Coordinates of C-alpha atoms in Angstrom, one line a residue:
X1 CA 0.0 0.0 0.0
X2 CA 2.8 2.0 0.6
X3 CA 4.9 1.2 -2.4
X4 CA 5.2 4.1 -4.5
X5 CA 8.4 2.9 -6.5
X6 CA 7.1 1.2 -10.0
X7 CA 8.4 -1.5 -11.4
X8 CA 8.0 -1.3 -14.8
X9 CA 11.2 0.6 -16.9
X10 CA 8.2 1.1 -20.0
X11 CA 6.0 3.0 -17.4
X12 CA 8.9 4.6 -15.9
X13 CA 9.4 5.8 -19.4
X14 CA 6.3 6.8 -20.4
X15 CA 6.8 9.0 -16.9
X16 CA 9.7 10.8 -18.0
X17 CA 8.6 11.0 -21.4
X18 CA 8.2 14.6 -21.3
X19 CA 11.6 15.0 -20.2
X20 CA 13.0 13.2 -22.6
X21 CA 11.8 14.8 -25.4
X22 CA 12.4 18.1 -24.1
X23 CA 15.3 20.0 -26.0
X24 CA 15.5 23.1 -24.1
X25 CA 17.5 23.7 -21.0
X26 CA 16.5 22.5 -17.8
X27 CA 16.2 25.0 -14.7
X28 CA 17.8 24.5 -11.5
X29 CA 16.8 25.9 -8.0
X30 CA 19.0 28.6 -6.9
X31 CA 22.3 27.7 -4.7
X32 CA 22.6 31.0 -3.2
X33 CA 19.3 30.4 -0.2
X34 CA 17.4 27.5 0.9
X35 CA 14.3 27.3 -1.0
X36 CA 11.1 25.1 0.0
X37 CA 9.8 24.4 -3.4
X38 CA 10.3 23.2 -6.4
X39 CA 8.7 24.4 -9.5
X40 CA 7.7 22.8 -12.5
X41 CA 10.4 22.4 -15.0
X42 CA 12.8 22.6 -12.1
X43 CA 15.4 19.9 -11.1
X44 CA 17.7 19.2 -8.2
X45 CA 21.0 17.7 -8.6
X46 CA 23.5 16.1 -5.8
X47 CA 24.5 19.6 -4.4
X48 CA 21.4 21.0 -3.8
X49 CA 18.3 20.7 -0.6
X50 CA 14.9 22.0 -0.5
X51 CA 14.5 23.6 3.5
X52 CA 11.0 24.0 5.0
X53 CA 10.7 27.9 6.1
X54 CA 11.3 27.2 9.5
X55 CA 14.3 25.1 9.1
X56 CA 12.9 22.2 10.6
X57 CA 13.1 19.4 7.8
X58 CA 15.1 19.2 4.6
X59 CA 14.9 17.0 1.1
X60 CA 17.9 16.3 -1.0
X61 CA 20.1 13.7 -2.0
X62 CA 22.1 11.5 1.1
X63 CA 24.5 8.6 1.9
X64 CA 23.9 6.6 4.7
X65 CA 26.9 6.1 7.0
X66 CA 29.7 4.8 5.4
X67 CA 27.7 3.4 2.0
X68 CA 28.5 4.4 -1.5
X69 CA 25.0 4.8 -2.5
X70 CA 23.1 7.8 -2.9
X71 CA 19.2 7.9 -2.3
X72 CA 16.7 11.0 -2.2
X73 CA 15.2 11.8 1.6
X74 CA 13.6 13.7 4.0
X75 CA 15.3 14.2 7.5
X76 CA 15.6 16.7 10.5
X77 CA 17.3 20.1 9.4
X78 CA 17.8 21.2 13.7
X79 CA 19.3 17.9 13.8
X80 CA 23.2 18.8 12.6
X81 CA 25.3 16.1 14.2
X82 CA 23.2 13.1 13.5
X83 CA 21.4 13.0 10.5
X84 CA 18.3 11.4 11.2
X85 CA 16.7 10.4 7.6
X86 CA 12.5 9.5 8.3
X87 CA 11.2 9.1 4.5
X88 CA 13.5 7.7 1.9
X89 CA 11.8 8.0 -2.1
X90 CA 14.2 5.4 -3.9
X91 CA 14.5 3.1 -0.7
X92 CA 14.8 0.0 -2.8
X93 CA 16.2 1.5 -6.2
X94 CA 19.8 3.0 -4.8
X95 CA 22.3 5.2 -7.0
X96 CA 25.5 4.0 -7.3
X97 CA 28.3 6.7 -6.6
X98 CA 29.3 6.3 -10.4
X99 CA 25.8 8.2 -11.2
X100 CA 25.3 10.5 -8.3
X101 CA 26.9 13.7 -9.9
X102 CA 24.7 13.1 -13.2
X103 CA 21.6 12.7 -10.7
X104 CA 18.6 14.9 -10.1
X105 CA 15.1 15.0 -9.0
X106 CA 13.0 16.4 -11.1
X107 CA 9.4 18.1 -11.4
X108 CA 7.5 17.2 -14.4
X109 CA 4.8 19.5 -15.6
X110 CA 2.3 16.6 -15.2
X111 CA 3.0 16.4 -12.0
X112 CA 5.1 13.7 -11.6
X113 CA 8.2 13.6 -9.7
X114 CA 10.8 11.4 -11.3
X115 CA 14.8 10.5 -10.3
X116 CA 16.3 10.6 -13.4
X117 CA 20.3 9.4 -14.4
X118 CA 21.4 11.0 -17.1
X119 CA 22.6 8.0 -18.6
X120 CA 20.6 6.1 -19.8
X121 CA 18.2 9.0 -19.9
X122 CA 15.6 7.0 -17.8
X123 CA 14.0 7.8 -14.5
X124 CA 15.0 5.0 -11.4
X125 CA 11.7 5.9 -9.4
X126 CA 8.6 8.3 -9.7
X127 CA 5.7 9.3 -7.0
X128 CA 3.6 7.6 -9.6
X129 CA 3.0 4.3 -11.1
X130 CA 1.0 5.7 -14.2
X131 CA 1.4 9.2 -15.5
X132 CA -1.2 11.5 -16.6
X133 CA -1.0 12.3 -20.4
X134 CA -3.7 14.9 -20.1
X135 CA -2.4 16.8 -17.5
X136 CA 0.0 19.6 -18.3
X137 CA 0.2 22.5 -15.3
X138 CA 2.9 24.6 -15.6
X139 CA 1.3 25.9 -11.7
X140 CA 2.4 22.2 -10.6
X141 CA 4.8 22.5 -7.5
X142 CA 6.4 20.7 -4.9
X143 CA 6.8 22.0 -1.0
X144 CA 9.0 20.7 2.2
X145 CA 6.5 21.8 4.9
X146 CA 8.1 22.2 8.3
X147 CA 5.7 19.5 9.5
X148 CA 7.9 17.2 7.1
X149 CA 5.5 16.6 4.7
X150 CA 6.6 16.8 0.9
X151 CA 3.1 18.0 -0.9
X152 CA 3.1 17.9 -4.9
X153 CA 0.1 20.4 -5.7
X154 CA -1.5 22.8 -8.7
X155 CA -1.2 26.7 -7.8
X156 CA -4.2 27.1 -10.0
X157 CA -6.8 24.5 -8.2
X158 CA -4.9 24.1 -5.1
X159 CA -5.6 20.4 -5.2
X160 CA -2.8 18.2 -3.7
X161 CA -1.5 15.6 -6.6
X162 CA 0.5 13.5 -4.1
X163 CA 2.3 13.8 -0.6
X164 CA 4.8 11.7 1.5
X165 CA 2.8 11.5 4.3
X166 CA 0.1 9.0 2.1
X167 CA 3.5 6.6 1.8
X168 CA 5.5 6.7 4.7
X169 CA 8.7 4.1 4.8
X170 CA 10.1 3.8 8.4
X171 CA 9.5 6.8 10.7
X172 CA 6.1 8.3 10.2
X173 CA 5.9 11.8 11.2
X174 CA 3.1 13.0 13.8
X175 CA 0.0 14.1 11.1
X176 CA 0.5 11.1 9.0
X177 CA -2.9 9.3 9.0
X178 CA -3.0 5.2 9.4
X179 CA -5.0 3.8 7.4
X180 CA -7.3 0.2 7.6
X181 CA -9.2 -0.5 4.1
X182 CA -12.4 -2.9 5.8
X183 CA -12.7 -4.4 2.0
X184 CA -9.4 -5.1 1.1
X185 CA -8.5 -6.3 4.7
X186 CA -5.1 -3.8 3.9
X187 CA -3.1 -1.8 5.6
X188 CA -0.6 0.8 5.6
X189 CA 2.5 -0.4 6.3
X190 CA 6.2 0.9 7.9
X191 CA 9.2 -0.8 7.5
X192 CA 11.9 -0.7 9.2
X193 CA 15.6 -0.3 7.3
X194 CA 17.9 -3.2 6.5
X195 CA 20.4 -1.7 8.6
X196 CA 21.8 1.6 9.3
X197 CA 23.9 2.0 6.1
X198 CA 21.1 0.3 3.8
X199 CA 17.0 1.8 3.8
X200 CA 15.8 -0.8 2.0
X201 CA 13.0 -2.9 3.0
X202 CA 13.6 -4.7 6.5
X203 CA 12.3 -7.9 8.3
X204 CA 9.8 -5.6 10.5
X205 CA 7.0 -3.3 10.2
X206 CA 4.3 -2.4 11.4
X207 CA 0.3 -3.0 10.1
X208 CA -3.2 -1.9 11.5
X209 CA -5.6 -5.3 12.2
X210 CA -9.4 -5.3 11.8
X211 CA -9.3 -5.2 15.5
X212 CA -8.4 -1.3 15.9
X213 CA -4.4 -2.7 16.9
X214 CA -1.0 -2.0 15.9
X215 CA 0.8 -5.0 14.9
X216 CA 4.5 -5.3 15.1
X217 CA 5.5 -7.7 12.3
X218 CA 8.2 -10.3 11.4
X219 CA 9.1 -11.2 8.0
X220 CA 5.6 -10.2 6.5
X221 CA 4.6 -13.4 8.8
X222 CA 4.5 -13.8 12.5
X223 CA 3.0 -11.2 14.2
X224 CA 5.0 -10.9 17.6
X225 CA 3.4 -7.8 19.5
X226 CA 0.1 -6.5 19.5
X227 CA -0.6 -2.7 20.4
X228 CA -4.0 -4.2 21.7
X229 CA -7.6 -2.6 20.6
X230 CA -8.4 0.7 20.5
X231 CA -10.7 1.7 23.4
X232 CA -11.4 5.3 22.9
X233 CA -8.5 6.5 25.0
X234 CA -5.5 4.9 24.4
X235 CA -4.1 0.8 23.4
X236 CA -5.1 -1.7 25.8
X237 CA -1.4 -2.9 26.0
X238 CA 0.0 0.4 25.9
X239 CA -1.8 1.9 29.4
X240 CA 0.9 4.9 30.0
X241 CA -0.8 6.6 26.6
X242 CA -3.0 8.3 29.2
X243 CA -0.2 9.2 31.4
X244 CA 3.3 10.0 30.1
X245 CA 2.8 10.0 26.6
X246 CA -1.0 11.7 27.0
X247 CA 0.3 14.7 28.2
X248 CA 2.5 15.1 24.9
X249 CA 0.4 13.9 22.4
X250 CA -2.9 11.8 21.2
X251 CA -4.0 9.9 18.6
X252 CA -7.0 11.2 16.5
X253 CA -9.5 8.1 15.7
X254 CA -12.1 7.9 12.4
X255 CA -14.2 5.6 11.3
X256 CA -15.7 4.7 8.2
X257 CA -18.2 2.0 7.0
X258 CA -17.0 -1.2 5.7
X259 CA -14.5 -1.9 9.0
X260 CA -12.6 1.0 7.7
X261 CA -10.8 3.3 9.7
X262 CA -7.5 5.8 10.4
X263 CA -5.4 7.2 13.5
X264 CA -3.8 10.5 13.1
X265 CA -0.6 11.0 15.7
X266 CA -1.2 14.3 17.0
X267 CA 2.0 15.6 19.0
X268 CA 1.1 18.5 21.0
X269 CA 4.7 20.3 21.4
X270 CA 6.2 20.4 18.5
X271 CA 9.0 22.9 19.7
X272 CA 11.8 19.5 19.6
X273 CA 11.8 17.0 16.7
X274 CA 10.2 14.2 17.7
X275 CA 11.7 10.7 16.3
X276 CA 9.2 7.4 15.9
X277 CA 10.3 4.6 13.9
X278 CA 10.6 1.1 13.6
X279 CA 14.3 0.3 13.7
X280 CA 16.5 -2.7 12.2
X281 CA 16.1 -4.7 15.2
X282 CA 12.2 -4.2 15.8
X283 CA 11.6 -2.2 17.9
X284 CA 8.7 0.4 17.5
X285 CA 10.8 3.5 19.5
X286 CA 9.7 7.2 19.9
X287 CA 12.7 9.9 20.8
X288 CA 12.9 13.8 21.3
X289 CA 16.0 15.2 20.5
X290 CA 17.7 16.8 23.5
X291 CA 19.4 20.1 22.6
X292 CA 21.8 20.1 25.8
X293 CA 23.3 16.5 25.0
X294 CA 22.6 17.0 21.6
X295 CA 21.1 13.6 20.9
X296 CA 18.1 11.5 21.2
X297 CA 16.6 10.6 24.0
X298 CA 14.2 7.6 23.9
X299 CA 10.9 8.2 26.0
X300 CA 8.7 5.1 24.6
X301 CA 9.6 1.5 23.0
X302 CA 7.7 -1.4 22.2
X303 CA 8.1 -4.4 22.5
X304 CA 10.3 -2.9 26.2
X305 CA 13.4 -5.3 25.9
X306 CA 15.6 -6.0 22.7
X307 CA 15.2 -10.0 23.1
X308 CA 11.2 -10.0 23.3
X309 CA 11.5 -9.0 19.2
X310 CA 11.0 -12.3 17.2
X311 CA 13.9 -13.2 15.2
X312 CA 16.4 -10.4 16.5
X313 CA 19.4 -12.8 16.4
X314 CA 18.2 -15.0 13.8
X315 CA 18.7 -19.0 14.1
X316 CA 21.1 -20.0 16.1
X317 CA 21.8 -16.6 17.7
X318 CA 21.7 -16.0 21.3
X319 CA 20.1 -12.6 22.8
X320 CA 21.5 -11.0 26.3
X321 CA 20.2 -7.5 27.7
X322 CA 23.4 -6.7 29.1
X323 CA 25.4 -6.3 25.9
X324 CA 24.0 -3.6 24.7
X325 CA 24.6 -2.7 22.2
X326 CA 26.0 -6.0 20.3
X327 CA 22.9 -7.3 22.0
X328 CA 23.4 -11.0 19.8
X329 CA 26.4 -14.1 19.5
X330 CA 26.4 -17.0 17.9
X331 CA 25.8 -20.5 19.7
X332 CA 29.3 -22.6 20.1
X333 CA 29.7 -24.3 17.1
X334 CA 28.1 -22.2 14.9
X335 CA 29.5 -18.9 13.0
X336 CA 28.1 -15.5 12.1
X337 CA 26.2 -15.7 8.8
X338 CA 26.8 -12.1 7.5
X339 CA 29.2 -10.7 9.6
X340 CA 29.4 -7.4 7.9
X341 CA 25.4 -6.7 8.9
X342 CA 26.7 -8.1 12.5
X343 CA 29.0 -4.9 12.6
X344 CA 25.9 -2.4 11.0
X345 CA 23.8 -4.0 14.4
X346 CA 22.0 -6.3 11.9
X347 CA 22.1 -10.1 13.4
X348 CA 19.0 -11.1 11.4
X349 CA 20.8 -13.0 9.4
X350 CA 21.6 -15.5 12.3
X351 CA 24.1 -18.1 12.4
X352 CA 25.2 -21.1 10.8
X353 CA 26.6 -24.3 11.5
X354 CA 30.9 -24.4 10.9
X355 CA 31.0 -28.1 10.2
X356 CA 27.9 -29.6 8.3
X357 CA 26.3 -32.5 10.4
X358 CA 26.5 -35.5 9.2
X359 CA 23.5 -36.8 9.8
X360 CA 23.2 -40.3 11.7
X361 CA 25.8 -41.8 14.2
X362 CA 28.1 -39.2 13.2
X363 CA 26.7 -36.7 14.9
X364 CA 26.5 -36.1 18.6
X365 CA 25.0 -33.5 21.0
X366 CA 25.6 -30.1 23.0
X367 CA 24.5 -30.6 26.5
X368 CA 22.9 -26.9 27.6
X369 CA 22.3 -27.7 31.2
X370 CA 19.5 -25.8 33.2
X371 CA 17.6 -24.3 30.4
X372 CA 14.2 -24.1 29.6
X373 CA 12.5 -25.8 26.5
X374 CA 12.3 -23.9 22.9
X375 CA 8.4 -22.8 22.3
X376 CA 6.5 -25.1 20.8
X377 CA 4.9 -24.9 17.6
X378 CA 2.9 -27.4 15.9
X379 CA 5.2 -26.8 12.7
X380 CA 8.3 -27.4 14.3
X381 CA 8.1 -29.5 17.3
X382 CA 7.1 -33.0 18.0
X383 CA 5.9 -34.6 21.6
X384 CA 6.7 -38.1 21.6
X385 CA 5.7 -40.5 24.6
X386 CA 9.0 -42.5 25.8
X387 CA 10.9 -44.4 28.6
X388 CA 14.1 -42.9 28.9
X389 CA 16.2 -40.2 28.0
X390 CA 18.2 -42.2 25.7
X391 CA 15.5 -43.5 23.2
X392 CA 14.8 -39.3 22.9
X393 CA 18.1 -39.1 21.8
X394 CA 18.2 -41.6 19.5
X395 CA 14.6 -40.1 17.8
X396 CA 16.6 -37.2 17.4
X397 CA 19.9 -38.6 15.7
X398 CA 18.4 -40.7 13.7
X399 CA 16.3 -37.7 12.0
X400 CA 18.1 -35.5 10.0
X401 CA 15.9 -33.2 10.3
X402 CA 15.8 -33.2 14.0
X403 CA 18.4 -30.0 15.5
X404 CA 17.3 -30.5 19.3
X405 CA 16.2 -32.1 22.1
X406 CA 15.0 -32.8 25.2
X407 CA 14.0 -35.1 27.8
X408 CA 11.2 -33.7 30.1
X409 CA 10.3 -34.9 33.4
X410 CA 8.3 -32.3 33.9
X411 CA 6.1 -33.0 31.2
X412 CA 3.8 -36.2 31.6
X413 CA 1.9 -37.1 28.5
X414 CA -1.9 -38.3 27.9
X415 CA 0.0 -42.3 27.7
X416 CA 1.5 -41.6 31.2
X417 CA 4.8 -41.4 29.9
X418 CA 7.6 -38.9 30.3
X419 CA 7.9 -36.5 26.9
X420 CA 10.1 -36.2 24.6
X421 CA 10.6 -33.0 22.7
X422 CA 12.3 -32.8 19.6
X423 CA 13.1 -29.6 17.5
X424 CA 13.1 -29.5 13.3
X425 CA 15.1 -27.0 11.2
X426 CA 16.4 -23.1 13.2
X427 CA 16.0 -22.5 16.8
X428 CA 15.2 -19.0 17.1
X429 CA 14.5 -16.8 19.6
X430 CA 17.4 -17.5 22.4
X431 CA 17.9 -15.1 25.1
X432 CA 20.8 -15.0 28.0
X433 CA 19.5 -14.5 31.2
X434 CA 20.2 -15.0 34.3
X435 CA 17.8 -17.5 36.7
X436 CA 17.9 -20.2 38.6
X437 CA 15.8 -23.0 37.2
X438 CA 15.8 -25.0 34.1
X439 CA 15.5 -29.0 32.1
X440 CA 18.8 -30.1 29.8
X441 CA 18.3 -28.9 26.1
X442 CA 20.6 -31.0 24.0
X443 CA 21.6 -28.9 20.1
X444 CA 22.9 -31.5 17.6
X445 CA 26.4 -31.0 16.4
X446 CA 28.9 -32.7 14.0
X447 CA 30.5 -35.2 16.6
X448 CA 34.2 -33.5 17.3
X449 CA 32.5 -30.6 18.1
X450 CA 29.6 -31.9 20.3
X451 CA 32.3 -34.1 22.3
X452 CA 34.9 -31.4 23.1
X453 CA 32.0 -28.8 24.2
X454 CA 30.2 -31.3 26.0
X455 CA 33.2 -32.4 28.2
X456 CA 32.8 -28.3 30.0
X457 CA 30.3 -28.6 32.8
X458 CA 31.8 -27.4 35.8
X459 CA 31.1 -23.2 35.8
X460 CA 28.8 -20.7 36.9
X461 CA 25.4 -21.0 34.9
X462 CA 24.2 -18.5 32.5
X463 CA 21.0 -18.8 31.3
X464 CA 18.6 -19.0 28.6
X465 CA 15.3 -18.5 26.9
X466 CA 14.4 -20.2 23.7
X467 CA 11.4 -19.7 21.9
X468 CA 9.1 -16.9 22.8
X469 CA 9.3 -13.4 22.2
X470 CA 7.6 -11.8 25.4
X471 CA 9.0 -12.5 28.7
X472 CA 6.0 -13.2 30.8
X473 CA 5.6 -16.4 28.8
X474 CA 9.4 -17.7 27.7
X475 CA 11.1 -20.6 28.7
X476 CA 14.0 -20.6 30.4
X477 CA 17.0 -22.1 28.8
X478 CA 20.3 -22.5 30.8
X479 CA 24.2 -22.5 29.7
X480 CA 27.2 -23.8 31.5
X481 CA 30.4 -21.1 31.6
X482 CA 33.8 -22.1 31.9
X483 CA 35.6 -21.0 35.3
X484 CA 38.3 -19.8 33.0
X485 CA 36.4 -17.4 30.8
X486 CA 33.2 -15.2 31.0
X487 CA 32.1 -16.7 27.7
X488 CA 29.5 -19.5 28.3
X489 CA 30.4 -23.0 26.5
X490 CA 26.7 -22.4 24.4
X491 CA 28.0 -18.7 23.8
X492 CA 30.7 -17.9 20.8
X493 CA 32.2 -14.9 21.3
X494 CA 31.0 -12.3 18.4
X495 CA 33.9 -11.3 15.7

């Protein structure tokens, strides 16, 4: 609902079409002061920023940290030593540093604003999918309001032809409106970045339900927090909207027929930029920017703790509190899949095994002592009735499938019988913690590595939760450290 970025390099085309055929020179904005709007006809090229009048937002080309790509965005203009970007046009559709000086952003007199390279002559991304042929305004403009909005709008009629605010990407702005469509069961939707050096679409976002909630999302499929119902005042899970956060802003409710309805964030001082995003590691945060430390300060985030987001260390990561802010490691035996996200804070890639299991006898077993069991899922887990601890194993080795276990007597099935609990394909969702209770949780390994890792038992016990993203319902999980090192046997140090 949100993607404004076509697809199509014919309908792309057929945008810039105008401009393409267009012999005469093309008009820049002037260098010498800030401007807020681009007219027709106009362009602007790698040097050059539109700056709302109060010099609270600005639009122009960026790079992201240390990346070599260039991309066309919106970010704070009071915000000097840390540029904080909240809408990015081309998100998906990057410029390479080869074609950033030949670059610019330009306004069409149909009303179409289109990111053209100069070679090959053809536009990368447009606020449109499908131009209008008919439609030929040389009134047409486009404005950076200080509220952040960019508004693309006739002079003549006054009607607004598109804005940002209608496709936000990561960080929507207080007077962007949420929108539910009750026929087509859609929603709009923010996405968090990659990572910091990449704005491309990320594993979370967030999406209104039929039920009046905000939805924080994983991977376009598991919904891992809810926002809870709208009840008039404020989100059943988010109580302290009627305290803290009520005394700062509000959120403005409509609803239509057909189950259809919108919030508007309404912030009430607007005298400090206020920050809300969804951020690589998905978390739903809202910051105001502190002028005497010069940075941002965080006064809301949802879900509260790193490790309750689904899928924050991927498979095979582990999650710990306490090491902020390379919150994720890889289990022992296993190895950081992309270690260059690792180092952007991006561990969603998980972790994989070094040496490949062999599947059968060959393979052997990590012995996690005191730990919890992994959530189950009817997908992933299986519940078999046995005798003994060893015929679990031996379910377990003998599927390949099979990448855990464990034996609990805790657990007494409908047969009488003591459970067994086996685990297929990634675990996810592992969090260091540290409590005193737990079962064994047994992680097959190729053989050499499951004997030498198994043979450290005597340490102080760190500990674990597998499975669940919120707290209140995890299961703890439980690692044995070695006396000689603070690094847990089920812990690898991160590179």
């Amino acid at each position: 609902m949100n993607n404004i970025v076509s697809t199509s390099p014919l309908t792309l085309f057929l945008i810039a079409l105008p401009w393409c055929i267009t012999l005469s020179f093309t008009p820049t904005i002037s260098t010498s002061a800030a401007a807020d709007t681009l007219f027709a006809g106009q362009s602007l090229t790698a040097n050059q920023t539109l700056v709302s009048k109060g010099y609270k937002f600005e639009l122009g080309f960026f790079t992201p940290g240390n990346s070599q790509k260039y991309y066309i965005g919106i970010w704070f203009k009071q915000v000097q030593k840390k540029k904080t970007v909240i809408w990015v046009a081309n998100r998906n559709k990057p410029i390479t540093s080869n074609d950033s000086s030949s670059s610019e952003l330009k306004l069409l007199e149909n009303g179409h604003l289109v990111l053209l390279i100069m070679r090959p002559k053809l536009p990368i991304w447009s606020t449109e999918s499908t131009p209008s042929r008919t439609m030929n305004d040389t009134t047409v403009k486009a404005v950076i309001g200080d509220d952040g909005n960019l508004v693309i709008s006739s002079s003549s009629n006054g009607n607004i032809i598109w804005q940002s605010f209608d496709h936000p990407t990561n960080a929507p702005l207080p007077g962007v409106k949420f929108k539910y469509d009750g026929l087509t069961k859609k929603s709009v939707k923010i996405t968090s970045w990659k990572n910091s050096e990449d704005p491309s679409d990320g594993i979370y976002s967030i999406a209104l339900a039929p039920d009046k909630s905000f939805n924080l999302i994983w991977n376009n499929s598991k919904k891992f927090y809810s926002s809870g119902p709208w009840n008039g005042r404020f989100f059943s899970n988010v109580p302290e909207m009627e305290v803290g956060l009520g005394l700062m802003s509000y959120f403005r409710f409509m609803s239509y027929k057909n189950g259809s309805y919108d919030f508007t964030f309404v912030l009430l001082n607007q005298s400090l930029p206020f920050y809300n995003f969804v951020d690589s590691t998905g978390q739903e945060k809202a910051m105001v920017w502190s002028p005497e430390t010069q940075d941002w300060t965080v006064i809301w985030s949802k879900p509260m703790f790193h490790c309750q987001v689904y899928g924050v260390c991927g498979a095979f990561g582990v999650c710990s509190e306490n090491n902020i802010p390379s919150i994720c490691q890889c289990l022992s035996g296993f190895e950081q899949r992309y270690p260059k996200d690792w180092n952007l804070l991006d561990y969603s890639g998980g972790c994989v095994r070094r040496t490949s299991l062999q599947c059968g006898n060959e393979d052997s077993f990590l012995k996690m002592s005191n730990m919890g069991l992994p959530q189950i899922s009817s997908q992933s887990t299986n519940a078999l009735a046995v005798d003994n601890a060893e015929k679990c194993k031996l379910v377990c080795l003998q599927n390949c499938s099979c990448s855990a276990y464990a034996y609990d007597t805790n657990s007494i099935s409908t047969r009488g019988s003591i459970q067994c609990l086996l685990w297929y394909g990634n675990l996810m969702n592992i969090e260091q913690l540290v409590v005193d209770k737990g079962n064994d949780l047994y992680i097959k390994l190729a053989r050499s590595q499951g004997h030498d890792l198994g043979s450290k038992t005597k340490a102080s016990t760190i500990w674990i939760i597998v499975g669940a993203p919120w707290r209140h319902i995890g299961v703890v999980v439980g690692a044995t450290a070695p006396k000689s090192g603070a690094v847990a046997p089920g812990v690898a140090p991160s590179s």
